[in-house]
Structure formats: structure tokens, C-alpha cells
Amino acid sequence: MKALLKTPKIGHFRLFFLLVTTLCLSACGFHLRGQYQLPSPLFRLFIQTSDPYDPFIQRLEQVLTKMNVVLVPTAKDAKVVLVVLSLTSGQNLVSSSTTSQVNTYALSYTLGFSLASPTGKVLIGPESVSASQNYTISSSQAISGSSQEQQLNGQLYQDVIYQLFNQLSSKKVKDALSQYA
């Protein structure tokens, strides 16, 4: 009988703990990934890049479109220009087993960018964001090609895009864009 009386107290404690945790997270400004409040000038954007068909650029355009950002065909049609200065990927061997049957690699991806006015005046930048991730692969996987590496590249693209949105949502960018507008 006493065990039954203790159960509701534990339930109340869990509920109280969950409520306090939620309040603390919301008070510190925590939000889920993908919930960014971009400054309004960024909702009419031109992406200036040397390779518009790069997989990262295509992924970035998809995400921006889903956020209701209008991607315009020329800089003069935009309120702000996202200038892609560099896209750099790398793969480095981190460790290898004694028999070289299993290797660990670090994949990395870096985006260098700036924000400019349609006339070319630099508003922010140059800046960079990057992401990296380790993965382990056996020699038999290496011979047949690695789908794991392709999946990790997709995750790195997504991480870099989230970091880009963090920077674009920052007070520094909002202030620079408000002075320009």
C-alpha cells in the first residue's frame, strides 16, 4: 500500500523537474535547430557563387526556399547578396589500426562568406563557418566505395547551414543590415 502512495510523488517530481527544465531552457534563449529568425532584408536574397551547381549551394538554396526566402536571379533584384567566398572540404586520416584494416577519418567542410549590398558594398565579412566529423571505415568498405562518407557529407552540409543561419540571425548582422537599410 505504501508503494502505491509513493508512485504519484515520483510522478509529480518528474513533472516538476520537466517543467523547471523547460522554463530554464526557454529563459536562456534555447530553441530547436531550424527555428531561426533571419533579418527581413535576407528574405530577398541573391547567392553569388562561382559554382551554382555545387551540392552544398543546392542544399542551401533548398533550405532557404523552405524558409520562404525569395532567391532572386541577379544581385540588383536582391536586398542583400550572400557572397560565397570559398567552399572547402577535407578528409584527413586520424588513426589506423595496426593491420590497416580499419581507419578513422575526419571529414571537414568550411564555408567562407560575406554579406554585401546589391551594389557590392561589403556589409559583413569575410566570415567563415565549418563543421567536422569523424568516421570509421574498414578496408572492404573503402574498396567498394563509402555511402557512409556521402551521408556524413550531407550532415556536414546541414551543420554548416545551421551555423550560417546562427550567424545570419546574430545581433551583429541585424545591426549591420539595419544601418544599411
mmCIF file of C-alpha atoms in Angstrom:
data_model
loop_
_atom_site.group_PDB
_atom_site.id
_atom_site.type_symbol
_atom_site.label_atom_id
_atom_site.label_comp_id
_atom_site.label_asym_id
_atom_site.label_seq_id
_atom_site.Cartn_x
_atom_site.Cartn_y
_atom_site.Cartn_z
ATOM 1 C CA MET A 1 0.000 0.000 0.000
ATOM 2 C CA LYS A 2 2.852 2.397 0.832
ATOM 3 C CA ALA A 3 4.410 1.682 -2.581
ATOM 4 C CA LEU A 4 1.258 2.866 -4.304
ATOM 5 C CA LEU A 5 1.322 6.134 -2.343
ATOM 6 C CA LYS A 6 4.936 6.828 -3.349
ATOM 7 C CA THR A 7 4.309 6.434 -7.091
ATOM 8 C CA PRO A 8 2.297 9.668 -7.503
ATOM 9 C CA LYS A 9 5.036 11.599 -5.662
ATOM 10 C CA ILE A 10 7.614 10.343 -8.143
ATOM 11 C CA GLY A 11 5.264 11.275 -10.979
ATOM 12 C CA HIS A 12 4.838 14.759 -9.531
ATOM 13 C CA PHE A 13 8.594 15.081 -9.088
ATOM 14 C CA ARG A 14 9.192 14.124 -12.753
ATOM 15 C CA LEU A 15 6.566 16.588 -13.915
ATOM 16 C CA PHE A 16 8.045 19.333 -11.727
ATOM 17 C CA PHE A 17 11.573 18.551 -12.989
ATOM 18 C CA LEU A 18 10.401 18.628 -16.623
ATOM 19 C CA LEU A 19 8.610 21.940 -16.064
ATOM 20 C CA VAL A 20 11.640 23.552 -14.399
ATOM 21 C CA THR A 21 13.970 22.266 -17.136
ATOM 22 C CA THR A 22 11.693 23.595 -19.872
ATOM 23 C CA LEU A 23 11.452 27.001 -18.205
ATOM 24 C CA CYS A 24 15.216 27.202 -17.786
ATOM 25 C CA LEU A 25 15.875 26.290 -21.403
ATOM 26 C CA SER A 26 13.350 28.787 -22.722
ATOM 27 C CA ALA A 27 14.661 31.507 -20.400
ATOM 28 C CA CYS A 28 18.216 31.130 -21.727
ATOM 29 C CA GLY A 29 17.041 31.542 -25.323
ATOM 30 C CA PHE A 30 17.282 27.885 -26.316
ATOM 31 C CA HIS A 31 15.424 26.943 -29.485
ATOM 32 C CA LEU A 32 15.364 23.865 -31.654
ATOM 33 C CA ARG A 33 17.562 23.744 -34.717
ATOM 34 C CA GLY A 34 15.880 25.143 -37.771
ATOM 35 C CA GLN A 35 13.966 27.867 -35.943
ATOM 36 C CA TYR A 36 15.857 30.962 -36.989
ATOM 37 C CA GLN A 37 14.603 34.490 -37.251
ATOM 38 C CA LEU A 38 16.529 35.905 -40.158
ATOM 39 C CA PRO A 39 16.519 39.693 -40.589
ATOM 40 C CA SER A 40 13.862 40.794 -43.079
ATOM 41 C CA PRO A 41 16.336 42.020 -45.779
ATOM 42 C CA LEU A 42 17.592 38.425 -46.084
ATOM 43 C CA PHE A 43 14.195 37.266 -47.330
ATOM 44 C CA ARG A 44 15.055 38.650 -50.789
ATOM 45 C CA LEU A 45 18.491 37.212 -51.431
ATOM 46 C CA PHE A 46 20.939 36.631 -54.232
ATOM 47 C CA ILE A 47 23.641 33.988 -53.739
ATOM 48 C CA GLN A 48 26.817 34.979 -55.558
ATOM 49 C CA THR A 49 28.942 31.889 -56.142
ATOM 50 C CA SER A 50 31.406 30.627 -58.708
ATOM 51 C CA ASP A 51 29.611 27.254 -58.860
ATOM 52 C CA PRO A 52 25.816 27.450 -58.543
ATOM 53 C CA TYR A 53 25.595 23.672 -59.130
ATOM 54 C CA ASP A 54 27.740 22.715 -56.157
ATOM 55 C CA PRO A 55 25.830 20.221 -53.946
ATOM 56 C CA PHE A 56 26.258 22.478 -50.905
ATOM 57 C CA ILE A 57 24.857 25.512 -52.747
ATOM 58 C CA GLN A 58 21.909 23.470 -53.969
ATOM 59 C CA ARG A 59 21.208 22.247 -50.418
ATOM 60 C CA LEU A 60 21.485 25.817 -49.093
ATOM 61 C CA GLU A 61 19.026 27.045 -51.729
ATOM 62 C CA GLN A 62 16.558 24.277 -50.815
ATOM 63 C CA VAL A 63 16.686 25.177 -47.120
ATOM 64 C CA LEU A 64 16.331 28.908 -47.815
ATOM 65 C CA THR A 65 13.361 28.278 -50.100
ATOM 66 C CA LYS A 66 11.669 26.201 -47.380
ATOM 67 C CA MET A 67 12.156 29.200 -45.060
ATOM 68 C CA ASN A 68 10.243 31.365 -47.573
ATOM 69 C CA VAL A 69 13.357 33.253 -48.667
ATOM 70 C CA VAL A 70 12.980 34.546 -52.211
ATOM 71 C CA LEU A 71 16.103 33.712 -54.204
ATOM 72 C CA VAL A 72 16.437 36.237 -56.993
ATOM 73 C CA PRO A 73 18.365 35.702 -60.260
ATOM 74 C CA THR A 74 20.535 38.847 -60.079
ATOM 75 C CA ALA A 75 22.178 40.949 -57.388
ATOM 76 C CA LYS A 76 20.281 44.075 -58.452
ATOM 77 C CA ASP A 77 16.969 42.310 -57.666
ATOM 78 C CA ALA A 78 18.080 41.454 -54.114
ATOM 79 C CA LYS A 79 18.028 43.394 -50.885
ATOM 80 C CA VAL A 80 21.184 41.562 -49.746
ATOM 81 C CA VAL A 81 23.783 39.442 -51.528
ATOM 82 C CA LEU A 82 25.283 36.372 -49.871
ATOM 83 C CA VAL A 83 28.768 36.183 -51.380
ATOM 84 C CA VAL A 84 30.235 32.686 -51.205
ATOM 85 C CA LEU A 85 33.965 33.312 -50.973
ATOM 86 C CA SER A 86 35.048 29.706 -50.563
ATOM 87 C CA LEU A 87 33.803 26.157 -50.119
ATOM 88 C CA THR A 88 36.437 23.825 -48.756
ATOM 89 C CA SER A 89 36.145 20.155 -47.917
ATOM 90 C CA GLY A 90 38.787 17.923 -46.454
ATOM 91 C CA GLN A 91 39.433 14.390 -45.359
ATOM 92 C CA ASN A 92 42.301 13.503 -43.039
ATOM 93 C CA LEU A 93 43.382 10.169 -41.651
ATOM 94 C CA VAL A 94 43.018 10.369 -37.869
ATOM 95 C CA SER A 95 44.002 6.843 -36.901
ATOM 96 C CA SER A 96 44.674 3.456 -38.389
ATOM 97 C CA SER A 97 44.579 0.007 -36.866
ATOM 98 C CA THR A 98 47.847 -1.911 -36.644
ATOM 99 C CA THR A 99 46.786 -4.125 -39.540
ATOM 100 C CA SER A 100 45.368 -1.168 -41.513
ATOM 101 C CA GLN A 101 42.052 -2.993 -41.718
ATOM 102 C CA VAL A 102 40.155 -0.155 -40.028
ATOM 103 C CA ASN A 103 40.850 3.550 -40.486
ATOM 104 C CA THR A 104 39.306 6.598 -38.846
ATOM 105 C CA TYR A 105 38.987 9.736 -40.940
ATOM 106 C CA ALA A 106 37.955 13.278 -40.127
ATOM 107 C CA LEU A 107 35.753 14.914 -42.739
ATOM 108 C CA SER A 108 35.513 18.700 -42.663
ATOM 109 C CA TYR A 109 33.628 21.347 -44.574
ATOM 110 C CA THR A 110 34.111 25.125 -44.422
ATOM 111 C CA LEU A 111 32.132 27.969 -45.946
ATOM 112 C CA GLY A 112 33.710 31.393 -46.325
ATOM 113 C CA PHE A 113 31.165 34.143 -46.955
ATOM 114 C CA SER A 114 30.293 37.795 -46.709
ATOM 115 C CA LEU A 115 27.113 39.825 -46.996
ATOM 116 C CA ALA A 116 27.017 42.695 -49.438
ATOM 117 C CA SER A 117 24.596 45.262 -50.774
ATOM 118 C CA PRO A 118 23.355 44.837 -54.344
ATOM 119 C CA THR A 119 25.928 47.458 -55.372
ATOM 120 C CA GLY A 120 28.748 45.387 -53.884
ATOM 121 C CA LYS A 121 29.367 47.246 -50.610
ATOM 122 C CA VAL A 122 30.502 44.698 -48.022
ATOM 123 C CA LEU A 123 28.155 44.775 -45.026
ATOM 124 C CA ILE A 124 29.503 41.796 -43.062
ATOM 125 C CA GLY A 125 32.575 39.701 -43.522
ATOM 126 C CA PRO A 126 34.518 37.952 -44.533
ATOM 127 C CA GLU A 127 33.328 35.277 -42.118
ATOM 128 C CA SER A 128 33.560 31.501 -42.067
ATOM 129 C CA VAL A 129 31.675 28.590 -40.585
ATOM 130 C CA SER A 130 32.835 24.999 -40.512
ATOM 131 C CA ALA A 131 31.902 21.544 -39.331
ATOM 132 C CA SER A 132 33.801 18.294 -38.994
ATOM 133 C CA GLN A 133 33.009 14.739 -38.103
ATOM 134 C CA ASN A 134 34.978 11.541 -37.646
ATOM 135 C CA TYR A 135 34.031 8.247 -39.201
ATOM 136 C CA THR A 136 35.495 4.762 -39.200
ATOM 137 C CA ILE A 137 35.708 2.590 -42.275
ATOM 138 C CA SER A 138 37.064 -0.878 -42.966
ATOM 139 C CA SER A 139 39.250 -1.718 -45.952
ATOM 140 C CA SER A 140 36.434 -3.743 -47.558
ATOM 141 C CA GLN A 141 34.160 -0.695 -47.398
ATOM 142 C CA ALA A 142 36.878 1.516 -48.855
ATOM 143 C CA ILE A 143 37.255 -0.757 -51.876
ATOM 144 C CA SER A 144 33.547 -0.750 -52.651
ATOM 145 C CA GLY A 145 33.038 2.975 -52.013
ATOM 146 C CA SER A 146 31.590 4.573 -48.928
ATOM 147 C CA SER A 147 27.944 5.527 -48.636
ATOM 148 C CA GLN A 148 28.795 6.459 -45.040
ATOM 149 C CA GLU A 149 31.061 9.230 -46.344
ATOM 150 C CA GLN A 150 28.260 10.562 -48.553
ATOM 151 C CA GLN A 151 25.844 10.572 -45.620
ATOM 152 C CA LEU A 152 28.388 12.378 -43.462
ATOM 153 C CA ASN A 153 28.934 14.989 -46.176
ATOM 154 C CA GLY A 154 25.182 15.622 -46.163
ATOM 155 C CA GLN A 155 25.264 16.008 -42.374
ATOM 156 C CA LEU A 156 28.239 18.372 -42.630
ATOM 157 C CA TYR A 157 26.373 20.493 -45.182
ATOM 158 C CA GLN A 158 23.427 20.688 -42.805
ATOM 159 C CA ASP A 159 25.670 21.611 -39.842
ATOM 160 C CA VAL A 160 27.369 24.366 -41.848
ATOM 161 C CA ILE A 161 23.985 25.707 -42.976
ATOM 162 C CA TYR A 162 22.762 25.811 -39.355
ATOM 163 C CA GLN A 163 25.927 27.643 -38.310
ATOM 164 C CA LEU A 164 25.454 30.069 -41.190
ATOM 165 C CA PHE A 165 21.884 30.746 -40.049
ATOM 166 C CA ASN A 166 23.135 31.270 -36.495
ATOM 167 C CA GLN A 167 25.488 33.955 -37.761
ATOM 168 C CA LEU A 168 22.870 35.494 -40.056
ATOM 169 C CA SER A 169 20.451 35.669 -37.106
ATOM 170 C CA SER A 170 23.006 37.346 -34.853
ATOM 171 C CA LYS A 171 22.729 40.840 -33.428
ATOM 172 C CA LYS A 172 25.859 41.847 -35.367
ATOM 173 C CA VAL A 173 24.193 41.045 -38.701
ATOM 174 C CA LYS A 174 20.865 42.579 -37.695
ATOM 175 C CA ASP A 175 22.625 45.806 -36.688
ATOM 176 C CA ALA A 176 24.668 45.939 -39.898
ATOM 177 C CA LEU A 177 21.585 45.377 -42.042
ATOM 178 C CA SER A 178 19.534 47.966 -40.145
ATOM 179 C CA GLN A 179 22.275 50.588 -40.697
ATOM 180 C CA TYR A 180 22.348 49.724 -44.403
ATOM 181 C CA ALA A 181 18.582 49.830 -44.926
#
